[in-house]
mmCIF file of C-alpha atoms in Angstrom:
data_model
loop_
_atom_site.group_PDB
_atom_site.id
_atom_site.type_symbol
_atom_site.label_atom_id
_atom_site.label_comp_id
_atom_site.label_asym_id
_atom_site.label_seq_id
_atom_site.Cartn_x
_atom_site.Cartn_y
_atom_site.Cartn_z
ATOM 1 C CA UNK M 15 146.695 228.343 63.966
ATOM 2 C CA UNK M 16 145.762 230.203 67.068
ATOM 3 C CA UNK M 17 146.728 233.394 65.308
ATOM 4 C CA UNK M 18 143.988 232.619 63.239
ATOM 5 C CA UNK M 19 141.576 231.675 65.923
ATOM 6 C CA UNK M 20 142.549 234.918 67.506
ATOM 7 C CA UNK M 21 141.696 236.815 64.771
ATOM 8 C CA UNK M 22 138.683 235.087 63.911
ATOM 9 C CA UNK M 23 137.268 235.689 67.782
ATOM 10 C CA UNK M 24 138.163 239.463 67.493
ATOM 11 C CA UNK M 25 136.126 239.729 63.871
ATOM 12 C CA UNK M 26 133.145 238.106 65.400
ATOM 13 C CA UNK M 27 133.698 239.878 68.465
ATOM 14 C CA UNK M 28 133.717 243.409 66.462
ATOM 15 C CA UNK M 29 130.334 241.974 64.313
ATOM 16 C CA UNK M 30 128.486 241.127 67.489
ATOM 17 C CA UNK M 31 129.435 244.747 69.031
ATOM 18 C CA UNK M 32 128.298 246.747 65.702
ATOM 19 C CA UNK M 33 125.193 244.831 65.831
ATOM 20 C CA UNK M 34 124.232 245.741 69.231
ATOM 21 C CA UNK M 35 125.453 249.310 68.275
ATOM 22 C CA UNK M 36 122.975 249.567 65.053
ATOM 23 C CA UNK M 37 119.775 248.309 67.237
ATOM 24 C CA UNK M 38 119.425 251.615 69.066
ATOM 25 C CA UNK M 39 118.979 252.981 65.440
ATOM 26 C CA UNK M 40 117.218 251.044 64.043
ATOM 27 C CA UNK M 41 114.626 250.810 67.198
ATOM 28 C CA UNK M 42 114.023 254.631 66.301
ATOM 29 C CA UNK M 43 113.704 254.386 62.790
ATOM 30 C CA UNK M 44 110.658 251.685 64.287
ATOM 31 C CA UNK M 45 109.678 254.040 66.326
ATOM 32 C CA UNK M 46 108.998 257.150 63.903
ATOM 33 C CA UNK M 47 106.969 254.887 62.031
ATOM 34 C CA UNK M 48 104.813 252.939 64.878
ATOM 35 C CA UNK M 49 103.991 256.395 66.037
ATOM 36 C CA UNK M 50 100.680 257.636 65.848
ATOM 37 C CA UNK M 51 100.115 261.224 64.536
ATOM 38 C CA UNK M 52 98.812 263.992 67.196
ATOM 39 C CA UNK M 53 95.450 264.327 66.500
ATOM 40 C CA UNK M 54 95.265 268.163 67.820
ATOM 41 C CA UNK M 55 92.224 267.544 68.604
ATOM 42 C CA UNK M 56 91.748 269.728 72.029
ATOM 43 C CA UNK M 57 93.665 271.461 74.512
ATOM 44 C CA UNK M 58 94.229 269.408 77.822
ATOM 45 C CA UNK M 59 95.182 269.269 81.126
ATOM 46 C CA UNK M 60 98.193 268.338 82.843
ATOM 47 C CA UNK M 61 99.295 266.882 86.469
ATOM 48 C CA UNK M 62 102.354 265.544 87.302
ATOM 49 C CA UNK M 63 105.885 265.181 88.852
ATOM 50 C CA UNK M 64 108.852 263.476 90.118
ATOM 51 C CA UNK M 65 112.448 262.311 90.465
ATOM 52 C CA UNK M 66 114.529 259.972 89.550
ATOM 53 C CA UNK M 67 117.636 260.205 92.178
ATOM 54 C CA UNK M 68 119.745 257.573 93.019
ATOM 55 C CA UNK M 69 120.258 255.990 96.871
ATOM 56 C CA UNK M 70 122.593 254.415 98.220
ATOM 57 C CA UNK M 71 120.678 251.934 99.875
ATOM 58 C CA UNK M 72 119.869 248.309 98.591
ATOM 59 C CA UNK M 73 116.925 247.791 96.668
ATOM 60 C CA UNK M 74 114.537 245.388 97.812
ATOM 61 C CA UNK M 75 113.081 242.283 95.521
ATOM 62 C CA UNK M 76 112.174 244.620 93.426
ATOM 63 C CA UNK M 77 112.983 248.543 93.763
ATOM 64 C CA UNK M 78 114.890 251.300 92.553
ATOM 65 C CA UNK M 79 116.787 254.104 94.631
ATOM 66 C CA UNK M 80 116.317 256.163 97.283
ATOM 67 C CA UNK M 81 113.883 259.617 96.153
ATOM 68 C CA UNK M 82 115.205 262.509 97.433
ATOM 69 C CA UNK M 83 113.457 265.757 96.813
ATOM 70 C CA UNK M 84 111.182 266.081 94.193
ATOM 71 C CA UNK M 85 112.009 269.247 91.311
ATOM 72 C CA UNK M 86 110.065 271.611 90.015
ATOM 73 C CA UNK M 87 112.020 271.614 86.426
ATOM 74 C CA UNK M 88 111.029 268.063 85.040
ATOM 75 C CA UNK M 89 112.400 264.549 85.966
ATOM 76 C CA UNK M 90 116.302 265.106 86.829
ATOM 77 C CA UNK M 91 117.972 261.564 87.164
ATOM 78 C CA UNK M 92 121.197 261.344 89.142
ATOM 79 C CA UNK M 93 124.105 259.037 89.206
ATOM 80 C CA UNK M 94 125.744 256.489 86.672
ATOM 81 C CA UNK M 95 126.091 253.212 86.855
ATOM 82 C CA UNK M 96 128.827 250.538 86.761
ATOM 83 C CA UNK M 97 129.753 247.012 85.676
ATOM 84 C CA UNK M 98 127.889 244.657 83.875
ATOM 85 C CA UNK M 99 124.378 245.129 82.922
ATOM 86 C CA UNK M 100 122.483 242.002 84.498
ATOM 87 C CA UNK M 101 120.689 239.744 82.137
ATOM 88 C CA UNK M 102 117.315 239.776 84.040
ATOM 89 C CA UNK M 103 116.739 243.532 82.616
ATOM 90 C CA UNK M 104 116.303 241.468 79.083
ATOM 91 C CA UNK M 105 113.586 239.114 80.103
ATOM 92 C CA UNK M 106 110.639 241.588 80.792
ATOM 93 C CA UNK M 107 110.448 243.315 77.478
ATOM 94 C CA UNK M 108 108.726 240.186 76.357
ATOM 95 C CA UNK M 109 105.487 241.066 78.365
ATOM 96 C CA UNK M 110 104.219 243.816 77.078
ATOM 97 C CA UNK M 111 100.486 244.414 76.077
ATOM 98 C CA UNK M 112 99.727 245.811 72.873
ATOM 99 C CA UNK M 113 102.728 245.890 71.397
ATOM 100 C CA UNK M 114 102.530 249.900 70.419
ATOM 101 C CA UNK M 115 105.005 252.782 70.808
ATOM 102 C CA UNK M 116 105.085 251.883 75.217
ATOM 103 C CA UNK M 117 107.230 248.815 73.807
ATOM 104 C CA UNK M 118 108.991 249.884 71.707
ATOM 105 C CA UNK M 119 110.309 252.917 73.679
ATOM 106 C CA UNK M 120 111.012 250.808 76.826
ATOM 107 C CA UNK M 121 112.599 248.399 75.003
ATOM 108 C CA UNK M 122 115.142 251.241 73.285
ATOM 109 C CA UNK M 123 115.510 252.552 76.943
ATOM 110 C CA UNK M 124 117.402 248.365 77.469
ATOM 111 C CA UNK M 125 119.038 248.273 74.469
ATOM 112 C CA UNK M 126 120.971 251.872 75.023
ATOM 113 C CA UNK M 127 121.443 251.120 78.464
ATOM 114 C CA UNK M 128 123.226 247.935 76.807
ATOM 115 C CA UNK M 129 125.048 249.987 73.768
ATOM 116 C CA UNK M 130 126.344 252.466 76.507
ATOM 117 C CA UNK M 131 127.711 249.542 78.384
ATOM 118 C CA UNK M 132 129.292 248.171 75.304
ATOM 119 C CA UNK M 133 130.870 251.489 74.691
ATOM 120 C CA UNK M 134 132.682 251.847 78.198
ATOM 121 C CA UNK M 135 133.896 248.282 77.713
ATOM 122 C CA UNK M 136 131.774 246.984 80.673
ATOM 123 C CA UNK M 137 131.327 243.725 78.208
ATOM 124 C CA UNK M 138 127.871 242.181 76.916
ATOM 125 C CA UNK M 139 125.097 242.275 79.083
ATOM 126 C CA UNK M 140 125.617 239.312 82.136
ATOM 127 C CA UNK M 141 129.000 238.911 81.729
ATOM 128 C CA UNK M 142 131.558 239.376 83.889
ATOM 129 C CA UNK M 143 133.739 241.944 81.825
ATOM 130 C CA UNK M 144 136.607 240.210 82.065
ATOM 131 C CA UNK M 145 136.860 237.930 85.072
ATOM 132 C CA UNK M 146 135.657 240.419 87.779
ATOM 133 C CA UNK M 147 132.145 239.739 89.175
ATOM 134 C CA UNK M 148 130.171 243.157 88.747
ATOM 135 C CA UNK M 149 129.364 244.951 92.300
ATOM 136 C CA UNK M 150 125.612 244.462 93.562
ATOM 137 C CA UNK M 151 123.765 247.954 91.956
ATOM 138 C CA UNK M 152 122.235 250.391 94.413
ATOM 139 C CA UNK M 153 119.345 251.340 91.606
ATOM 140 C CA UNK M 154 117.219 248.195 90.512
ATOM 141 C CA UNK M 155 115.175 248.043 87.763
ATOM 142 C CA UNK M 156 112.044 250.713 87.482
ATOM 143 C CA UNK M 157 108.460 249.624 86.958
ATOM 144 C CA UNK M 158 106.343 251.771 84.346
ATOM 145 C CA UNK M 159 103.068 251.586 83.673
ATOM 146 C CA UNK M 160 100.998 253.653 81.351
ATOM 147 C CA UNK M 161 97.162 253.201 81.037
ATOM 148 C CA UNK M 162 94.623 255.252 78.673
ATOM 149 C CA UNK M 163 91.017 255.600 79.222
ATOM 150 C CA UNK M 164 88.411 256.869 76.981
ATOM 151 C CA UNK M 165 85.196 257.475 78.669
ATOM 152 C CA UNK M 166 81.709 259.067 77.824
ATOM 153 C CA UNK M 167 81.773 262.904 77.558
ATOM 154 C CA UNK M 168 79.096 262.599 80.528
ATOM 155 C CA UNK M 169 81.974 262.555 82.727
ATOM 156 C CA UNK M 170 82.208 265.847 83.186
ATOM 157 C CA UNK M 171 82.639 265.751 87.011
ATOM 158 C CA UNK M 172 86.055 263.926 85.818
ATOM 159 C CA UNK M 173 87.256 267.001 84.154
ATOM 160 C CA UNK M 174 86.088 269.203 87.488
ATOM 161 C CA UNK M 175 87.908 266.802 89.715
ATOM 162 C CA UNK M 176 91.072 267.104 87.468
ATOM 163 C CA UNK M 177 90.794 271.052 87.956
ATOM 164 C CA UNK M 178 90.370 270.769 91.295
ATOM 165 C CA UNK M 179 93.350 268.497 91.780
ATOM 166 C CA UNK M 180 95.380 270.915 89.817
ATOM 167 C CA UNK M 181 94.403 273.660 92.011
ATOM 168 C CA UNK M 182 95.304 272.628 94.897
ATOM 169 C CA UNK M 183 97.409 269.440 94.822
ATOM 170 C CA UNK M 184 101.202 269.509 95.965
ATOM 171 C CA UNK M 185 103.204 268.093 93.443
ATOM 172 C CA UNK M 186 106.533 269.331 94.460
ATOM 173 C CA UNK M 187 106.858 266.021 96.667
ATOM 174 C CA UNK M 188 106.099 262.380 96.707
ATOM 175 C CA UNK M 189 103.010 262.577 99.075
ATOM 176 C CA UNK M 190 101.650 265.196 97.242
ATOM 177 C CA UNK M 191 101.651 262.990 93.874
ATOM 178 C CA UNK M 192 100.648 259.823 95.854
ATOM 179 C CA UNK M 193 97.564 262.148 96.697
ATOM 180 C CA UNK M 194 96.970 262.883 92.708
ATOM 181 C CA UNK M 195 97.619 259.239 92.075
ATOM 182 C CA UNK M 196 94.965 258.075 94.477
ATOM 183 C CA UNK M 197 92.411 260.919 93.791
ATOM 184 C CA UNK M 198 92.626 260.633 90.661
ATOM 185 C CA UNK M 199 92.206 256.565 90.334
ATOM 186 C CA UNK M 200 89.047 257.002 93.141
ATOM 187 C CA UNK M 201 87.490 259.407 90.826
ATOM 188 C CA UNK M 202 87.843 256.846 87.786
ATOM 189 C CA UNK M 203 86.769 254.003 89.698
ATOM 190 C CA UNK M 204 83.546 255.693 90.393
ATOM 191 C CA UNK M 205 82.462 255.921 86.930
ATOM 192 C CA UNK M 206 82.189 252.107 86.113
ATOM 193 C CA UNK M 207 79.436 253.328 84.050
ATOM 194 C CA UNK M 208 81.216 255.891 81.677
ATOM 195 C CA UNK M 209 84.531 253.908 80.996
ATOM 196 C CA UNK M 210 83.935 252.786 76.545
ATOM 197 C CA UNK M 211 87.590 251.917 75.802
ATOM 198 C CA UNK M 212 90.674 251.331 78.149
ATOM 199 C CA UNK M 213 94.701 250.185 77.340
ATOM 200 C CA UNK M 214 96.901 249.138 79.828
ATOM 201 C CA UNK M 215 100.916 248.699 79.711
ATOM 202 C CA UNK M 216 103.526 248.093 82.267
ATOM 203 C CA UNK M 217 107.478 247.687 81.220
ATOM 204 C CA UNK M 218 110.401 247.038 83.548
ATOM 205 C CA UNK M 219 113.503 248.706 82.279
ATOM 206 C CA UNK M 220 117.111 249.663 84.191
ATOM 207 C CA UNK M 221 117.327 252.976 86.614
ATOM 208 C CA UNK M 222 119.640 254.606 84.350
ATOM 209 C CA UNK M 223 117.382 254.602 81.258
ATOM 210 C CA UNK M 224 113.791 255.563 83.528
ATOM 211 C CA UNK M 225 114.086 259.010 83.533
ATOM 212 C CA UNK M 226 114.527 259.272 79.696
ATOM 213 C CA UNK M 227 111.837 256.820 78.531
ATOM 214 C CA UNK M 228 109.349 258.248 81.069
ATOM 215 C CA UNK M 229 109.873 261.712 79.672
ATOM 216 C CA UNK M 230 109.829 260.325 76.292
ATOM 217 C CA UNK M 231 106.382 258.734 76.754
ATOM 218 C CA UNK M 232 105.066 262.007 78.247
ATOM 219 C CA UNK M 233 106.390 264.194 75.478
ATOM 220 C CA UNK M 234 104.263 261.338 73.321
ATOM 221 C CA UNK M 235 101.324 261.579 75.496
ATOM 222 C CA UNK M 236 101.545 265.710 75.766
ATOM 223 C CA UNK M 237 102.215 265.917 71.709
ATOM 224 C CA UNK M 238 98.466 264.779 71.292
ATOM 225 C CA UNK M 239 97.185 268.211 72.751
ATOM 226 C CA UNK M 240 96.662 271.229 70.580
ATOM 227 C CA UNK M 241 98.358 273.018 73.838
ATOM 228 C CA UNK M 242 97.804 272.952 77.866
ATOM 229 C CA UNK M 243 95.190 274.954 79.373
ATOM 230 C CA UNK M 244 96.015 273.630 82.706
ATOM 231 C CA UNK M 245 98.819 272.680 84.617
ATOM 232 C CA UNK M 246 100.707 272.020 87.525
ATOM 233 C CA UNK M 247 104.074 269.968 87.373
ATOM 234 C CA UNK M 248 106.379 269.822 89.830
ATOM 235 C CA UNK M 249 105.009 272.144 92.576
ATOM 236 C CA UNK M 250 104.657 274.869 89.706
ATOM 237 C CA UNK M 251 101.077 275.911 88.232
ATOM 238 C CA UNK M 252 100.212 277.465 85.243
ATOM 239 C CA UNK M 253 96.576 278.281 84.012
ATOM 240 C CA UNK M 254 96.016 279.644 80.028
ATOM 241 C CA UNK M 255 93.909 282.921 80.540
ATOM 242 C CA UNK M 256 93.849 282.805 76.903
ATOM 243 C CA UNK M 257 92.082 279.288 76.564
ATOM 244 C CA UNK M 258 89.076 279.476 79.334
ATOM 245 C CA UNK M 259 88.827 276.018 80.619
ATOM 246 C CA UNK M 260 85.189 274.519 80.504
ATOM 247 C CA UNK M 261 83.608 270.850 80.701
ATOM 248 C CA UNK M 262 83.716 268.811 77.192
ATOM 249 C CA UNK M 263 80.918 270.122 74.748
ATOM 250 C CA UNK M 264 77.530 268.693 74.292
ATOM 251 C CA UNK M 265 78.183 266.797 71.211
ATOM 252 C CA UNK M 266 81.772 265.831 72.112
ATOM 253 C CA UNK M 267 81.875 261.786 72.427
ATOM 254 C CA UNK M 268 85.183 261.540 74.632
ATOM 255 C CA UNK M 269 87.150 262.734 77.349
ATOM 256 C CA UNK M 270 90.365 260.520 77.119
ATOM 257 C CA UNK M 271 92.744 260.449 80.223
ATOM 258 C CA UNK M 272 96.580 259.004 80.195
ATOM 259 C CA UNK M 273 98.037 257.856 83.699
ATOM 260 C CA UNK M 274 101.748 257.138 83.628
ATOM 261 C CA UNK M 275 103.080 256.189 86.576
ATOM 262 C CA UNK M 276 107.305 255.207 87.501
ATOM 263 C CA UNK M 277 107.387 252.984 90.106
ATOM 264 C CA UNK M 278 110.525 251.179 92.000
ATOM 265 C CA UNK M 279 108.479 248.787 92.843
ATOM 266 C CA UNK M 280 106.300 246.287 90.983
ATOM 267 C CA UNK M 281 103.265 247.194 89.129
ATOM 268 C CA UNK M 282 101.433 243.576 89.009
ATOM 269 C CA UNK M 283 98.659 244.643 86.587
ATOM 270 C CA UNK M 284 97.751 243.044 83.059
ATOM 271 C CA UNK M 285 96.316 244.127 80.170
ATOM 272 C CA UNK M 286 92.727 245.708 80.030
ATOM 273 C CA UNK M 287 90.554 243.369 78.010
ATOM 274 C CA UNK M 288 87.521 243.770 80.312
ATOM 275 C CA UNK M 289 85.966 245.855 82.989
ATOM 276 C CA UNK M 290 87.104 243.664 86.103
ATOM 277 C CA UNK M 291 90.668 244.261 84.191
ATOM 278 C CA UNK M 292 90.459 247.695 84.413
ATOM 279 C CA UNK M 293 88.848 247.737 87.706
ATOM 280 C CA UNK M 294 91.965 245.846 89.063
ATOM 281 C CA UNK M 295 94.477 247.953 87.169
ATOM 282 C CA UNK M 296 93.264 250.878 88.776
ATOM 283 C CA UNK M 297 93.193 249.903 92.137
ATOM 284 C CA UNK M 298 96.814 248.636 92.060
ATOM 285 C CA UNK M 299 97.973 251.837 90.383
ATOM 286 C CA UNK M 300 95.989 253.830 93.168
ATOM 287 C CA UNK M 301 98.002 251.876 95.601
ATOM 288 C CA UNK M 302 101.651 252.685 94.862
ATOM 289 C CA UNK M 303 103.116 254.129 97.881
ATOM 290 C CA UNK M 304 104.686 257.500 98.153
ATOM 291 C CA UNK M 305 107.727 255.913 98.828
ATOM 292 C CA UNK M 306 107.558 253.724 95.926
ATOM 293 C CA UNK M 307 106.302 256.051 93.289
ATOM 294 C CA UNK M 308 109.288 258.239 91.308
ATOM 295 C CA UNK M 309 107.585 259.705 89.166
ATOM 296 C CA UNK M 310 103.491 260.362 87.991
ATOM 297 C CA UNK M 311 101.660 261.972 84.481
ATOM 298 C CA UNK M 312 98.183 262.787 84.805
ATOM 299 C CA UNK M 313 96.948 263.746 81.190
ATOM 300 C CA UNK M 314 93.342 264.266 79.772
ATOM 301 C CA UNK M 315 91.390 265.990 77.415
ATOM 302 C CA UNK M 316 89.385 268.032 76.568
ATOM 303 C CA UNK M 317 89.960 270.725 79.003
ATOM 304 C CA UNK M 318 89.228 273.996 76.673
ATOM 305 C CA UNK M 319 85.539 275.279 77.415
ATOM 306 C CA UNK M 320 83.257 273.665 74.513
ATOM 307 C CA UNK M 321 85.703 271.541 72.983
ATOM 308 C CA UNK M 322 85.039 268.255 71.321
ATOM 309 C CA UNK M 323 86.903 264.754 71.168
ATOM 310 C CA UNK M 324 85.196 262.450 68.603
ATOM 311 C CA UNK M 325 85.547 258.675 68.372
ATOM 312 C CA UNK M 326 87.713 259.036 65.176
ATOM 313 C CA UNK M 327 90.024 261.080 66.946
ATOM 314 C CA UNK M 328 90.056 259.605 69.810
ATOM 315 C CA UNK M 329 90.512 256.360 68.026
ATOM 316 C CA UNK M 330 93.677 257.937 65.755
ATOM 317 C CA UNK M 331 95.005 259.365 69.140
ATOM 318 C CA UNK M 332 94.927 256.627 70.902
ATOM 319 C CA UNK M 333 95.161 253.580 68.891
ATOM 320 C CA UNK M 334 95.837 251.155 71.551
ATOM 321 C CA UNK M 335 92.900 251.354 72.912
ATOM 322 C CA UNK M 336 90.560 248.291 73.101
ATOM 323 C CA UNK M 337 86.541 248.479 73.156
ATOM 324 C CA UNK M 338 85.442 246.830 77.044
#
């Protein structure tokens, strides 16, 4: 009799730990298809940074680790992580706007953290693995938030601030990306009178997983550029002289702009459903600290002298976006 129950545990046990193991995959399969296609519509501009190392120092209510020195080569994570996997990093992946790709990436990001876990025998997520309470983590959870604009091709002092911050801003460390951040935000708020469509998204997902889903949401934001004109990422900048750069042409409709901002603290913004929303979202998101912020995107097109961004592809671009 308790042979049987034995065995009957360890089957269910084995169907519950294939089933967690098949979600990662099938998550990606969801993922291919809730993808929107690039709509190579113009060349763009790009602004960005950060890093992802661990501390050893407590977080706070809500924060991540410690942020060491920032790379020029991309977002380079460091340390594992150990124990249990606590259940809190399943609650927020219920309050997502929009329910588009940002979702559905961060919410793979929890689920492998939770298949990796269930690999190295740590034992479902909250549980104990075994008897043993898990050790306090140094790395809490990582706020990301991702917001879109598109705004009236008028805004071509936008574009010329963008240039300008690429020319000159210091993204090889945190205060030189809080400086983007903040210009960058201050140059959006100004416009109240160009913004047409707006999306806002903000996901809470475990330190080990932040550095790949941030780099996957850039490589989704970046694939929607026929190439990049300008740049400067990571203290290093790089300028096409094949593509001359050049304010949005006459009859172009759109300049669309991507912020994506890593954060170990909280990001309290909600969705963008109106102009005060918007107005809100981008003050908090200018306000991130230096010593908060991990890691920042700053993406927008057109950038290419004369190009054009209509409302169809903005609209197939960026299909998230809601009408203020």
């Amino acid at each position: 009799m308790f042979s049987s129950q034995a065995t009957g545990r360890a089957s269910a046990g084995r169907r519950r730990l294939s089933a967690w193991l098949v979600l990662p995959f099938l998550l990606s399969a969801l993922v291919m298809f809730a993808a929107p296609q690039p709509s190579q519509a113009a060349s763009g501009g790009r602004i960005g940074g950060g890093s992802f190392r661990s501390a050893p120092s407590m977080p706070r209510n809500f924060s991540g680790g410690g942020g060491g020195g920032f790379g020029g080569g991309g977002y380079r994570g460091g340390g594992g992580f150990g124990g249990g996997i606590g259940f809190p990093f399943l609650i927020p992946i219920f309050g997502f706007g929009g329910g588009g790709l940002f979702g559905f990436l961060v919410l793979m990001s929890i689920v492998g953290v939770i298949a990796n876990s269930l690999r190295g025998g740590g034992g479902l997520p909250g549980g104990n693995g075994g008897g043993a309470m898990a050790a306090p983590r140094a790395d809490g959870p990582v706020a990301v938030a991702q917001l879109q604009m598109g705004l009236l091709a008028t805004a071509r002092d936008l574009q010329t601030d963008l240039r300008r911050l690429a020319a000159s801003a210091d993204t090889g460390n945190s205060a030189g990306l809080q400086r983007v951040l903040q210009e960058t935000t201050l140059s959006l708020l100004r416009n109240p009178d160009l913004w047409v469509y707006a999306n806002v998204e903000v996901g809470q997902v475990p330190f080990p997983s932040a550095e790949t889903t941030f780099n996957r949401l850039s490589m989704t934001e970046r694939s929607k550029l026929r190439r990049e004109v300008t740049s400067n990422v990571g203290g290093k900048r790089f300028q096409d002289a094949a593509a001359p750069v050049g304010n949005a042409d006459a009859t172009s409709d759109f300049i669309a702009i991507t912020l994506l901002v890593a954060s170990r603290g909280r990001i309290p913004i909600k969705s963008a459903s109106s102009a005060d929303d918007l107005r809100n979202a981008l003050s908090v998101l200018g306000a991130v600290s230096s010593s908060d912020l991990l890691a920042l995107e700053v993406i927008w097109q057109p950038e290419g002298e004369g190009e054009v961004l209509s409302t169809e592809e903005l609209l197939t671009a960026y299909p998230q976006l809601q009408h203020l």
